[in-house]
Structure formats: C-alpha cells, structure tokens
Backbone as numpy.savetxt, mean C-alpha at the origin, in Angstrom:
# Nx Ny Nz CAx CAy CAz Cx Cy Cz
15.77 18.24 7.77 14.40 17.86 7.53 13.75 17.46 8.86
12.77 17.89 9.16 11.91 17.72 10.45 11.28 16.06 10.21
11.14 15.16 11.45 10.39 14.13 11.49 9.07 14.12 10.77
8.67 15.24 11.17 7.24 14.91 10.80 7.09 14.91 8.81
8.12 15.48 8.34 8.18 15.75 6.78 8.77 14.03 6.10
9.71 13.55 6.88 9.89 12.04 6.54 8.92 11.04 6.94
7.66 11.77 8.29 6.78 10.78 8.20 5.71 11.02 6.65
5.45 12.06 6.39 4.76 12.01 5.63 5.30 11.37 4.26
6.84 11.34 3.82 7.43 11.63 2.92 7.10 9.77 2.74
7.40 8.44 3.83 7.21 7.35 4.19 5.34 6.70 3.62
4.49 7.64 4.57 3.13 7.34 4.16 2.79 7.50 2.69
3.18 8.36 1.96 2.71 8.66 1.02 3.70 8.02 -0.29
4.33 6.51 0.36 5.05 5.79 -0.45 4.06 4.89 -0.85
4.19 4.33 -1.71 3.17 2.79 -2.09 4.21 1.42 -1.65
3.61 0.80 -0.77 4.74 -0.17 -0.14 3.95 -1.72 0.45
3.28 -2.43 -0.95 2.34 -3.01 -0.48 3.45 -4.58 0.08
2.78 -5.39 1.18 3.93 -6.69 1.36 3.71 -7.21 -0.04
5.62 -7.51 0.06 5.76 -8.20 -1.15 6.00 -6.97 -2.42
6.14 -6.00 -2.20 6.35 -4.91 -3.17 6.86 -3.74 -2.90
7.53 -3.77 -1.50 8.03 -2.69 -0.69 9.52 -2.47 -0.98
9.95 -2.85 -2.44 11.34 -2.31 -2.89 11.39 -0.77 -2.88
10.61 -0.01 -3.38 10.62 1.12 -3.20 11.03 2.03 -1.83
10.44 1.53 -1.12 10.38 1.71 0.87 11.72 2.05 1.00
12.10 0.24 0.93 13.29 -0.20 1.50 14.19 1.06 0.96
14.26 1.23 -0.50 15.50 2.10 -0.86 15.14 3.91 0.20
14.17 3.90 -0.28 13.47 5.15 0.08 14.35 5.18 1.87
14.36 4.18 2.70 14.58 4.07 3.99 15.87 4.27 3.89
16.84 3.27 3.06 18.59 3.45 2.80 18.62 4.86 2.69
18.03 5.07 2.11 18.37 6.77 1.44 18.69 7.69 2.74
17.73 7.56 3.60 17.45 8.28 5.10 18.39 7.92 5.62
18.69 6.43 6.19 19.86 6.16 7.37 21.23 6.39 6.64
21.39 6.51 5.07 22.91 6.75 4.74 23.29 8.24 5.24
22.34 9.09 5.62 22.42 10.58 5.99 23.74 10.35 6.78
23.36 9.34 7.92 23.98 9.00 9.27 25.08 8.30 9.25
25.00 7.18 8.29 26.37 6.31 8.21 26.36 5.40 7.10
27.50 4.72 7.05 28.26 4.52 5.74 27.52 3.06 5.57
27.43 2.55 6.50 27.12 1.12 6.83 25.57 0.93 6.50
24.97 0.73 5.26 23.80 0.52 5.24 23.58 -0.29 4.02
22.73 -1.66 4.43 22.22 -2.57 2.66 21.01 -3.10 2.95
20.64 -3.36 1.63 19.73 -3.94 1.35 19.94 -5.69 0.93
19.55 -6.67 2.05 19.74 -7.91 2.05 18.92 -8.62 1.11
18.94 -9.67 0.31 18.14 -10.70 -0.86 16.95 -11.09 -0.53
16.53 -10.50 1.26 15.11 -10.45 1.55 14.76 -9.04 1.69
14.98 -7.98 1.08 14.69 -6.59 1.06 15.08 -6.14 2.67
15.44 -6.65 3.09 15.71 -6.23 4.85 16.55 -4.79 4.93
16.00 -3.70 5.77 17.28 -2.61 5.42 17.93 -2.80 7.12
19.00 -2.94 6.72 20.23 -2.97 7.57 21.15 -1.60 8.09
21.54 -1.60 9.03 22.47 -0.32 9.33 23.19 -0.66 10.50
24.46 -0.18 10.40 25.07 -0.07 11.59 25.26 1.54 12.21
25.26 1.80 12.98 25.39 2.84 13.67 26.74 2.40 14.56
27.96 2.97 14.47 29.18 1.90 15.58 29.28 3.62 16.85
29.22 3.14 17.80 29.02 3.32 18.95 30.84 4.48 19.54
30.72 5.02 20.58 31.96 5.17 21.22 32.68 4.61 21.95
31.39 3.49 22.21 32.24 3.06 23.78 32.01 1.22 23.60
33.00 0.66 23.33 33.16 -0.85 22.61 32.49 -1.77 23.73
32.50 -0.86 24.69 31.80 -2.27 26.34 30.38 -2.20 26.08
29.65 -0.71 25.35 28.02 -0.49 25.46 27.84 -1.61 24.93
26.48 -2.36 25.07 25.37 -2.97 24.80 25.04 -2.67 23.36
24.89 -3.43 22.47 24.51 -3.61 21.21 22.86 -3.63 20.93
22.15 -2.92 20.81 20.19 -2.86 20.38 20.32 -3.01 18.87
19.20 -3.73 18.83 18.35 -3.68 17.76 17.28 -3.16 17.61
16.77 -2.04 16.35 15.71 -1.84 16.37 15.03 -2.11 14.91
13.53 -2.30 14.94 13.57 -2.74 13.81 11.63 -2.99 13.36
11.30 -2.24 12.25 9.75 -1.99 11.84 9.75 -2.80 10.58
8.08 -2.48 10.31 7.39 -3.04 9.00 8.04 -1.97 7.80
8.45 -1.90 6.47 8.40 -1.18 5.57 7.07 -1.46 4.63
6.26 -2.55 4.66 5.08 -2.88 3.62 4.18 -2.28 4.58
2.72 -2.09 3.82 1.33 -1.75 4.12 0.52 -3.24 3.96
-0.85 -2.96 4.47 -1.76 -4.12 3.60 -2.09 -3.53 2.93
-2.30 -4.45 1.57 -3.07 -3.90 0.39 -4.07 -5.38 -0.35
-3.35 -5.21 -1.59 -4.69 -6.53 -2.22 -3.54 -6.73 -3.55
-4.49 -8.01 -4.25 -3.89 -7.95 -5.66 -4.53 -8.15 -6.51
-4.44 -8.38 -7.58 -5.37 -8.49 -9.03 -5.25 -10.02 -8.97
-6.53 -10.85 -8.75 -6.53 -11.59 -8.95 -7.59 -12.02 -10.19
-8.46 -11.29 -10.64 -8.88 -11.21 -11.64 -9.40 -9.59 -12.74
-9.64 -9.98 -14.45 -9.92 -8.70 -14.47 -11.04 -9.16 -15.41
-12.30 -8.41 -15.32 -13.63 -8.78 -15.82 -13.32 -7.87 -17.39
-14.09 -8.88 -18.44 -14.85 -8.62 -19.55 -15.03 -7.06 -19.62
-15.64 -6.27 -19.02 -16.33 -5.00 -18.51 -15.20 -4.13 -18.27
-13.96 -4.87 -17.57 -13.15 -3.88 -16.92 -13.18 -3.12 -15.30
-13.88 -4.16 -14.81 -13.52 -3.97 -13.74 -12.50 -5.36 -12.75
-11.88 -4.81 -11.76 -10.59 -5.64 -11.47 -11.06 -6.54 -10.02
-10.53 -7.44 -10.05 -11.35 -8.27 -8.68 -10.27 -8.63 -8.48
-10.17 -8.29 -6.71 -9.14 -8.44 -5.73 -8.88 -9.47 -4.76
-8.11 -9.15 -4.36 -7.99 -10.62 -3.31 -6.97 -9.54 -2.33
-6.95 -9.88 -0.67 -5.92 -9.45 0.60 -4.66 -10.06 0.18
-3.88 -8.93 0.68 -2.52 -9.14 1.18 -2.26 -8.38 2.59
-2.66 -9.29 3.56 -2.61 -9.04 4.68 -3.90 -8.84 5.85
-3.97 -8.29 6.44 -5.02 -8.12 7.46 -6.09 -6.98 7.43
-7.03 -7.08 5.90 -7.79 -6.51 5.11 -9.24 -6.32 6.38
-9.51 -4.81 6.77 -10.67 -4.75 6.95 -11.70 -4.98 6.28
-12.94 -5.68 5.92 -13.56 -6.04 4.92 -14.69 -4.47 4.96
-15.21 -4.56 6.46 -16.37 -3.81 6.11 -16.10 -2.02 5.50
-15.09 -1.83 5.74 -14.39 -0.36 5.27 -14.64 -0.14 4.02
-14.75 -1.94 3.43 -14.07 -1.31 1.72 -14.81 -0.78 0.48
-15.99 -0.83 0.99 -16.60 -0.55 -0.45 -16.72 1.52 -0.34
-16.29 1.76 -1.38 -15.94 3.44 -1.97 -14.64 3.38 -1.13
-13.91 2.75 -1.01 -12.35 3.01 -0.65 -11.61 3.62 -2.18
-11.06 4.68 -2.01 -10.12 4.63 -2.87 -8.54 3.98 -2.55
-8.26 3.30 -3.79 -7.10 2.20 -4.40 -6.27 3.15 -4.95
-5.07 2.39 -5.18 -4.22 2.84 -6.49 -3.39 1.63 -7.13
-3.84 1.04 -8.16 -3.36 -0.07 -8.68 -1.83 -0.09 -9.77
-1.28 -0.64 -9.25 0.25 -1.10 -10.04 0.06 -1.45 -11.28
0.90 -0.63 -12.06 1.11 -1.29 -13.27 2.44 -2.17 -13.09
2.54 -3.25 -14.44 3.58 -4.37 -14.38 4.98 -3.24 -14.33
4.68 -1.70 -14.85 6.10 -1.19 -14.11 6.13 -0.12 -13.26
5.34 -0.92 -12.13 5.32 0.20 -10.76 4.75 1.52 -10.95
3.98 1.41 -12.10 3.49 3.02 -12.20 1.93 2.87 -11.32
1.46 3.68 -11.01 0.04 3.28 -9.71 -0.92 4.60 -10.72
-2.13 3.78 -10.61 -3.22 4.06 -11.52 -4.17 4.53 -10.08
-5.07 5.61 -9.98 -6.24 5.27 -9.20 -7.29 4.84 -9.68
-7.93 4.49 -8.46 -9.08 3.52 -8.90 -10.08 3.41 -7.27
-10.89 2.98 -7.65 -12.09 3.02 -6.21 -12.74 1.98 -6.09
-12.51 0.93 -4.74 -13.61 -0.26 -5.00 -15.33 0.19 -4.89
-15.64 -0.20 -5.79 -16.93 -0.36 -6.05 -18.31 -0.89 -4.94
-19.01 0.18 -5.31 -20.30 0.08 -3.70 -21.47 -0.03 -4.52
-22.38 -0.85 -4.19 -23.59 -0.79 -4.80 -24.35 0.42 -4.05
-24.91 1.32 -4.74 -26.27 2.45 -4.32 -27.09 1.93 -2.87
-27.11 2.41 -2.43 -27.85 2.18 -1.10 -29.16 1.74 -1.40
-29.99 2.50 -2.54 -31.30 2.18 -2.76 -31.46 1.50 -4.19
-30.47 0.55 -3.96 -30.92 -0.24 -5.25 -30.39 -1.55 -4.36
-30.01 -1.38 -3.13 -29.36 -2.64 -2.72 -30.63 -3.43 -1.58
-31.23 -4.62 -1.81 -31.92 -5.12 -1.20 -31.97 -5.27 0.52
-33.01 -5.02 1.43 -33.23 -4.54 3.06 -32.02 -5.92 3.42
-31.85 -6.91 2.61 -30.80 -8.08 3.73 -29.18 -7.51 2.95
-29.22 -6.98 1.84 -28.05 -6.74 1.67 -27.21 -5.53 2.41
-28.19 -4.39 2.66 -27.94 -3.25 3.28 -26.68 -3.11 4.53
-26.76 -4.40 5.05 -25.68 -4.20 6.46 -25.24 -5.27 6.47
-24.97 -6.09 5.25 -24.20 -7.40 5.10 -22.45 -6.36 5.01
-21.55 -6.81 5.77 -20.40 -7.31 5.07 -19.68 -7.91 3.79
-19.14 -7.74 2.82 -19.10 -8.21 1.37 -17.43 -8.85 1.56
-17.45 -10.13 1.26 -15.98 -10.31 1.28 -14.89 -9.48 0.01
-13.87 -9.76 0.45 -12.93 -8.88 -0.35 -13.09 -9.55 -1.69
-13.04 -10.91 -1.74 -13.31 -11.56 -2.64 -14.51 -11.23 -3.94
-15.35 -10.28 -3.74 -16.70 -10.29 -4.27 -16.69 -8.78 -4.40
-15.47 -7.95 -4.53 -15.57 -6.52 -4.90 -15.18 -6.40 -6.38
-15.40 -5.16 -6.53 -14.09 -5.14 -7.85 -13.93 -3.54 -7.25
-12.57 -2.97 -7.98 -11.99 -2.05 -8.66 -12.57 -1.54 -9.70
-12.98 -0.34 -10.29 -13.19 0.53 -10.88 -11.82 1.83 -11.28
-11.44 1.49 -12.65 -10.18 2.68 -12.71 -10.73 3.06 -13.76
-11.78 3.09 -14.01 -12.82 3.77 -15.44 -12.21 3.38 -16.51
-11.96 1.78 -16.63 -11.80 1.37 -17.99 -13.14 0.37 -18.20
-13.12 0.58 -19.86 -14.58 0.05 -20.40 -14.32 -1.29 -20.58
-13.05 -1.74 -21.02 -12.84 -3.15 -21.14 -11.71 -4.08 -20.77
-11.73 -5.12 -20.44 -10.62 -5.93 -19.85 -9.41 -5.78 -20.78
-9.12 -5.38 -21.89 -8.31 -5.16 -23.15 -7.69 -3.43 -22.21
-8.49 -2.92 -22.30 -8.10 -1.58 -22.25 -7.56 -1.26 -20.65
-7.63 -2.26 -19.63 -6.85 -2.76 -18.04 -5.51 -3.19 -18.75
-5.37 -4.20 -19.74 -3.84 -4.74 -19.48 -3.38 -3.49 -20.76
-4.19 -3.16 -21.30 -3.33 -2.07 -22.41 -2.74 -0.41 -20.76
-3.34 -0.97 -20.03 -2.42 0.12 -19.11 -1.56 -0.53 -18.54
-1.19 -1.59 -18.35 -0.40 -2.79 -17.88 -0.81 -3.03 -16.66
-1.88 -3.31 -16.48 -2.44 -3.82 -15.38 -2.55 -5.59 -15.53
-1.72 -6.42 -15.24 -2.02 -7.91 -15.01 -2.25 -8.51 -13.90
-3.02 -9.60 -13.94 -3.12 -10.37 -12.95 -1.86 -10.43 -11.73
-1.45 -9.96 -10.72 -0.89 -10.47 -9.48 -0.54 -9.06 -9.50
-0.80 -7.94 -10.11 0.11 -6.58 -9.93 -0.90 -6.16 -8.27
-0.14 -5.40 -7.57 -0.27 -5.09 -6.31 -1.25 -3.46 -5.94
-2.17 -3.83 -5.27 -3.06 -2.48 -5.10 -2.79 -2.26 -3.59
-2.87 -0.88 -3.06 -2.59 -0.42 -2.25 -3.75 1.27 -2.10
-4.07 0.60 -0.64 -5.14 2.05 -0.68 -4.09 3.62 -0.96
-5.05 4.24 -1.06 -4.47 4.99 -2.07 -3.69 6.16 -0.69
-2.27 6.54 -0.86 -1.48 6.82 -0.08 -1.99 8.11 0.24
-2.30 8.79 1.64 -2.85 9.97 2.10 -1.83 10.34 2.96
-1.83 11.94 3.57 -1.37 12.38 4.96 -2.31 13.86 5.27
-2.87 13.01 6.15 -3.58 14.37 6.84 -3.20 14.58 8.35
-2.83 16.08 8.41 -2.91 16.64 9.70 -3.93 16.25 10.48
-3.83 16.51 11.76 -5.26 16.38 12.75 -4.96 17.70 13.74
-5.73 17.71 14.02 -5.65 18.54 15.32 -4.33 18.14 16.10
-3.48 19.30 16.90 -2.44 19.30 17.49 -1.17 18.37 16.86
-0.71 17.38 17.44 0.49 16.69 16.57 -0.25 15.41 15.82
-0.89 15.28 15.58 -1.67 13.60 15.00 -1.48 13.99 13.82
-1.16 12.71 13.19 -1.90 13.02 11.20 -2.57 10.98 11.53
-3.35 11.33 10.32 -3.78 10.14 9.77 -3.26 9.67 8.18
-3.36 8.81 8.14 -3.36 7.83 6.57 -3.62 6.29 7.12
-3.23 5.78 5.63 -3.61 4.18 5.63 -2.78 3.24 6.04
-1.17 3.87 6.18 0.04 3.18 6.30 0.90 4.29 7.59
C-alpha cells in the first residue's frame, strides 16, 4: 500500500479528542504489518517496538496526535436542531455552512451542517460579526428533538467536521484532520 493511500485511509477516519478509539486500532492495525510488539495502553496510547540490530544504537521515540478537533452535543432544541460546544482549538469564524458528522451513542456518524443565517436577512452589524461556537446549531434535518435521540443522538455524543481527502495540485491533498 502506497503512503499516500494510508494517508487518506487515516483522514477519512472520525477521530474526535476523547473518541479516537477507532484511530488508535485503525493505527495498531498498520504498525502490526511490521512487528509483533504493538498495544493499546488504558490511555488509548498506541505503542510499538520496532527492536533494532545493533544493541549499542540509540533508542528514538516517535510519536503524533491520533484525535482531530471537533465539538459535542451539548444541547438539543425542541425544533431539532443540535447546539455545540469545542473540543479543542475550534476556528469560530469558518463555521457557519461547515459540514459535520455527528455520533450516534453507537459510533454510527450522521451528517449534518452548522447552520448560517441568509446573508440578506441578517442585519448590516450582524453581517461580519464572528458567532461563537456556543450560539450555532447543527442541522441533520430532523423536525424534532424526539426524532435526534430516536437516531441516538445524546447529549455529550462527539461531532467531527465531516472527514474529506482531496488531491491538490502536484503532491498536496487537503482535509480537516
């Protein structure tokens, strides 16, 4: 498998902090290719040894993020739409028409899009305000707060922008993670 097929294979995981069990295994899976020596520690940590030829070399560590930022359900409106809160280092002004993909209580991911008011229905001081994360909602086109947890959507389940991989010109790709 070429690098660039496990980068994409990585981005297009849902791995929000605090919900990056998936990752982690997803990552074991990769380094067991290589060696025998690989776990998952009671803080999701993935571990590996790689043992060396030569017992005098120098011992490295290397070692990345497996989570994204994302958000969580911290509330869900009457109406059915879902109000969020950061998990992590949330651009605010990006977010409105971001597409989401929200967790159900069993890891199944729903899409969904935070919500933008119309340009011309939005008042000349609101137009280039910033909106805290706090004061959005989610939109997954349900009509009522009944019909959010009848998909098992509850309060603290984990949203994560919604996982992309795009090429770019020459070797670049983009996504969110």
């Amino acid at each position: 498998m070429e690098l660039i097929d496990i980068l994409q294979d990585f981005m297009l995981t849902e791995a929000v902090s605090g919900y990056e069990k998936k990752m982690a295994y997803k990552m074991k899976g990769y380094l067991e290719e290589f060696t025998d020596q690989v776990e998952i520690d009671k803080a999701g940590n993935v571990i590996s040894t790689f043992a060396g030829t030569d017992p005098s070399s120098p011992s490295i560590m290397i070692f990345a993020h497996l989570d994204q930022l994302g958000f969580i359900v911290r509330k869900i409106e009457g109406n059915g739409l879902i109000q969020i809160d950061r998990l992590g280092g949330i651009p605010e002004k990006v977010l409105p028409a971001t597409k989401v993909s929200v967790s159900t209580i069993d890891g199944e991911y729903i899409p969904g899009v935070i919500g933008n008011k119309a340009h011309h229905t939005t008042s000349a001081e609101e137009k280039y305000k910033v909106d805290l994360v706090t004061s959005l909602f989610v939109d997954i086109g349900a009509s009522s707060r009944q019909e959010v947890l009848e998909a098992g959507i509850h309060v603290g389940c984990p949203v994560c922008y919604t996982p992309s991989f795009t090429r770019l010109m020459g070797t670049m790709v983009s996504g969110p993670s």
